[in-house]
Amino acid sequence: MRANRLNLGSKFSIAVTAIVGITMFAVATLIINYQRESLRENTDANNFAMTRNLAHDAAEPLLVFDPLWLDELVNTVHGVAPSAYAMIADGNGVIVAQTKRSLLGSTLEQNFTELAGVLSSGRESVREYRHESGPVKEFSVPIRIGDKVLGLATIGYSMNDIDAVIEARLRNLKKYIYMITGIILISGIAGAFLVS
């Protein structure tokens, strides 16, 4: 009954506003979700690159066994990246550098069972699991000189920290999308009144 009392301009404005609003909301959601996935993939690629760099840099100090140099490497990585931990294990699976010093001298079999298999396979690995600090995404890369595997470099990244960084980057994008949506909605309402 009430809809029949509205004049043509009001009905047209409501219809245009609803169509534009729904369309812009759908487009904004798609853009934000696509960008979130893109940032996740980019972050994973960067984290893998950081782990490969650690493996590359650890080859020489592991070959001559320089524990101070190895310790400096894991602490530098831990300070630069939002990582939960960083570690280096030798070819026997003994942890020779770790940001949590109480694990030094222990073996992968004792604390990181799955990594013992990664070390013996000599392949790169990514896994997600629950760590004491929360969900972690762990990247592992064998440390090599030529074909010989000297050990394993591993960095675990806090997924909560990664998500927080991604959401912070998306905040500005959301702000611009909603601002554009508002401008289009206002333009659509004004245009509908003018046309009617």
One Martini backbone bead per residue (centre of mass of N, CA, C, O) as a GRO file, in nm:
protein
  196
    1MET     BB    1   0.060   0.062  -0.023
    2ARG     BB    2   0.297   0.262   0.022
    3ALA     BB    3   0.436   0.221  -0.259
    4ASN     BB    4   0.192   0.359  -0.413
    5ARG     BB    5   0.246   0.657  -0.285
    6LEU     BB    6   0.485   0.683  -0.441
    7ASN     BB    7   0.664   0.834  -0.650
    8LEU     BB    8   0.843   0.779  -0.929
    9GLY     BB    9   1.116   0.890  -0.826
   10SER     BB   10   1.133   0.716  -0.568
   11LYS     BB   11   1.116   0.437  -0.699
   12PHE     BB   12   1.360   0.472  -0.887
   13SER     BB   13   1.568   0.533  -0.663
   14ILE     BB   14   1.540   0.270  -0.507
   15ALA     BB   15   1.611   0.078  -0.738
   16VAL     BB   16   1.891   0.195  -0.808
   17THR     BB   17   2.015   0.172  -0.525
   18ALA     BB   18   1.984  -0.134  -0.496
   19ILE     BB   19   2.143  -0.222  -0.747
   20VAL     BB   20   2.407  -0.070  -0.689
   21GLY     BB   21   2.457  -0.178  -0.403
   22ILE     BB   22   2.471  -0.482  -0.471
   23THR     BB   23   2.689  -0.466  -0.687
   24MET     BB   24   2.912  -0.326  -0.515
   25PHE     BB   25   2.925  -0.537  -0.293
   26ALA     BB   26   3.008  -0.774  -0.476
   27VAL     BB   27   3.263  -0.644  -0.596
   28ALA     BB   28   3.409  -0.581  -0.330
   29THR     BB   29   3.425  -0.873  -0.228
   30LEU     BB   30   3.589  -0.986  -0.466
   31ILE     BB   31   3.834  -0.797  -0.446
   32ILE     BB   32   3.914  -0.857  -0.152
   33ASN     BB   33   3.948  -1.167  -0.180
   34TYR     BB   34   4.159  -1.159  -0.404
   35GLN     BB   35   4.368  -0.985  -0.250
   36ARG     BB   36   4.405  -1.174  -0.011
   37GLU     BB   37   4.515  -1.417  -0.175
   38SER     BB   38   4.749  -1.264  -0.307
   39LEU     BB   39   4.893  -1.191  -0.039
   40ARG     BB   40   4.936  -1.480   0.057
   41GLU     BB   41   5.109  -1.576  -0.180
   42ASN     BB   42   5.327  -1.357  -0.148
   43THR     BB   43   5.407  -1.430   0.141
   44ASP     BB   44   5.493  -1.721   0.085
   45ALA     BB   45   5.715  -1.649  -0.119
   46ASN     BB   46   5.881  -1.476   0.081
   47ASN     BB   47   5.923  -1.699   0.298
   48PHE     BB   48   6.071  -1.893   0.114
   49ALA     BB   49   6.302  -1.699   0.041
   50MET     BB   50   6.405  -1.667   0.331
   51THR     BB   51   6.474  -1.970   0.370
   52ARG     BB   52   6.671  -1.996   0.132
   53ASN     BB   53   6.869  -1.784   0.240
   54LEU     BB   54   6.935  -1.930   0.500
   55ALA     BB   55   7.048  -2.185   0.364
   56HIS     BB   56   7.271  -2.042   0.206
   57ASP     BB   57   7.412  -1.893   0.454
   58ALA     BB   58   7.457  -2.178   0.625
   59ALA     BB   59   7.663  -2.355   0.474
   60GLU     BB   60   7.942  -2.258   0.572
   61PRO     BB   61   7.904  -2.263   0.890
   62LEU     BB   62   7.828  -2.570   0.882
   63LEU     BB   63   8.086  -2.687   0.757
   64VAL     BB   64   8.276  -2.542   0.996
   65PHE     BB   65   8.129  -2.497   1.252
   66ASP     BB   66   7.964  -2.195   1.340
   67PRO     BB   67   7.759  -2.114   1.598
   68LEU     BB   68   7.757  -1.802   1.597
   69TRP     BB   69   7.671  -1.761   1.305
   70LEU     BB   70   7.411  -1.931   1.318
   71ASP     BB   71   7.279  -1.764   1.543
   72GLU     BB   72   7.275  -1.497   1.386
   73LEU     BB   73   7.094  -1.589   1.156
   74VAL     BB   74   6.833  -1.665   1.318
   75ASN     BB   75   6.807  -1.386   1.463
   76THR     BB   76   6.780  -1.212   1.212
   77VAL     BB   77   6.529  -1.344   1.096
   78HIS     BB   78   6.351  -1.307   1.351
   79GLY     BB   79   6.374  -0.987   1.342
   80VAL     BB   80   6.259  -0.934   1.048
   81ALA     BB   81   6.044  -1.144   1.080
   82PRO     BB   82   5.717  -1.281   1.165
   83SER     BB   83   5.842  -1.508   1.360
   84ALA     BB   84   5.838  -1.781   1.579
   85TYR     BB   85   6.086  -1.928   1.428
   86ALA     BB   86   6.437  -2.039   1.399
   87MET     BB   87   6.636  -2.299   1.222
   88ILE     BB   88   6.922  -2.533   1.251
   89ALA     BB   89   7.021  -2.838   1.102
   90ASP     BB   90   7.196  -3.101   1.070
   91GLY     BB   91   7.255  -3.405   0.906
   92ASN     BB   92   7.160  -3.555   1.196
   93GLY     BB   93   6.931  -3.359   1.336
   94VAL     BB   94   7.079  -3.139   1.487
   95ILE     BB   95   7.034  -2.860   1.677
   96VAL     BB   96   7.247  -2.561   1.619
   97ALA     BB   97   7.000  -2.350   1.571
   98GLN     BB   98   6.789  -2.138   1.787
   99THR     BB   99   6.566  -1.916   1.924
  100LYS     BB  100   6.527  -2.158   2.120
  101ARG     BB  101   6.779  -2.253   2.328
  102SER     BB  102   6.665  -2.523   2.462
  103LEU     BB  103   6.699  -2.688   2.171
  104LEU     BB  104   6.984  -2.717   2.182
  105GLY     BB  105   7.103  -3.045   2.084
  106SER     BB  106   6.866  -3.148   1.979
  107THR     BB  107   6.633  -3.329   1.793
  108LEU     BB  108   6.400  -3.370   1.552
  109GLU     BB  109   6.268  -3.627   1.674
  110GLN     BB  110   6.193  -3.484   1.950
  111ASN     BB  111   6.045  -3.196   1.819
  112PHE     BB  112   6.050  -3.251   1.474
  113THR     BB  113   5.953  -3.516   1.320
  114GLU     BB  114   5.884  -3.424   1.023
  115LEU     BB  115   6.174  -3.299   0.964
  116ALA     BB  116   6.332  -3.562   0.946
  117GLY     BB  117   6.202  -3.642   0.671
  118VAL     BB  118   6.291  -3.391   0.514
  119LEU     BB  119   6.595  -3.431   0.545
  120SER     BB  120   6.610  -3.720   0.413
  121SER     BB  121   6.479  -3.621   0.132
  122GLY     BB  122   6.581  -3.322   0.033
  123ARG     BB  123   6.321  -3.139   0.058
  124GLU     BB  124   6.092  -2.918   0.035
  125SER     BB  125   5.874  -2.754   0.290
  126VAL     BB  126   5.518  -2.731   0.385
  127ARG     BB  127   5.347  -2.642   0.698
  128GLU     BB  128   5.066  -2.681   0.915
  129TYR     BB  129   5.043  -2.587   1.269
  130ARG     BB  130   5.040  -2.624   1.617
  131HIS     BB  131   5.171  -2.399   1.834
  132GLU     BB  132   5.237  -2.242   2.128
  133SER     BB  133   5.165  -1.952   1.964
  134GLY     BB  134   5.005  -2.103   1.741
  135PRO     BB  135   4.955  -2.081   1.427
  136VAL     BB  136   5.172  -2.239   1.176
  137LYS     BB  137   5.402  -2.168   0.908
  138GLU     BB  138   5.630  -2.400   0.761
  139PHE     BB  139   5.967  -2.363   0.634
  140SER     BB  140   6.175  -2.593   0.438
  141VAL     BB  141   6.539  -2.611   0.366
  142PRO     BB  142   6.797  -2.741   0.230
  143ILE     BB  143   7.138  -2.773   0.295
  144ARG     BB  144   7.377  -2.704   0.034
  145ILE     BB  145   7.659  -2.868  -0.141
  146GLY     BB  146   7.559  -2.931  -0.409
  147ASP     BB  147   7.446  -3.264  -0.342
  148LYS     BB  148   7.497  -3.207  -0.048
  149VAL     BB  149   7.347  -3.257   0.265
  150LEU     BB  150   7.394  -3.066   0.568
  151GLY     BB  151   7.082  -2.966   0.618
  152LEU     BB  152   6.832  -2.750   0.792
  153ALA     BB  153   6.605  -2.489   0.712
  154THR     BB  154   6.382  -2.313   0.947
  155ILE     BB  155   6.059  -2.138   0.931
  156GLY     BB  156   5.819  -1.999   1.155
  157TYR     BB  157   5.497  -1.862   1.095
  158SER     BB  158   5.262  -1.657   1.208
  159MET     BB  159   4.934  -1.652   1.111
  160ASN     BB  160   4.831  -1.412   1.276
  161ASP     BB  161   5.042  -1.208   1.173
  162ILE     BB  162   4.983  -1.237   0.874
  163ASP     BB  163   4.682  -1.155   0.889
  164ALA     BB  164   4.734  -0.872   1.009
  165VAL     BB  165   4.895  -0.761   0.768
  166ILE     BB  166   4.679  -0.807   0.552
  167GLU     BB  167   4.452  -0.637   0.685
  168ALA     BB  168   4.612  -0.372   0.683
  169ARG     BB  169   4.636  -0.360   0.369
  170LEU     BB  170   4.312  -0.370   0.321
  171ARG     BB  171   4.200  -0.111   0.451
  172ASN     BB  172   4.250   0.093   0.219
  173LEU     BB  173   4.090  -0.058   0.004
  174LYS     BB  174   3.818  -0.049   0.149
  175LYS     BB  175   3.794   0.255   0.169
  176TYR     BB  176   3.792   0.310  -0.140
  177ILE     BB  177   3.553   0.130  -0.217
  178TYR     BB  178   3.341   0.269  -0.030
  179MET     BB  179   3.371   0.550  -0.152
  180ILE     BB  180   3.288   0.476  -0.440
  181THR     BB  181   3.014   0.360  -0.365
  182GLY     BB  182   2.897   0.621  -0.250
  183ILE     BB  183   2.923   0.792  -0.508
  184ILE     BB  184   2.748   0.608  -0.687
  185LEU     BB  185   2.492   0.621  -0.517
  186ILE     BB  186   2.449   0.926  -0.527
  187SER     BB  187   2.445   0.944  -0.836
  188GLY     BB  188   2.206   0.749  -0.877
  189ILE     BB  189   1.994   0.912  -0.722
  190ALA     BB  190   2.020   1.176  -0.876
  191GLY     BB  191   1.963   1.054  -1.157
  192ALA     BB  192   1.682   0.940  -1.094
  193PHE     BB  193   1.547   1.213  -1.034
  194LEU     BB  194   1.606   1.348  -1.305
  195VAL     BB  195   1.467   1.138  -1.491
  196SER     BB  196   1.182   1.146  -1.331
   0.00000   0.00000   0.00000
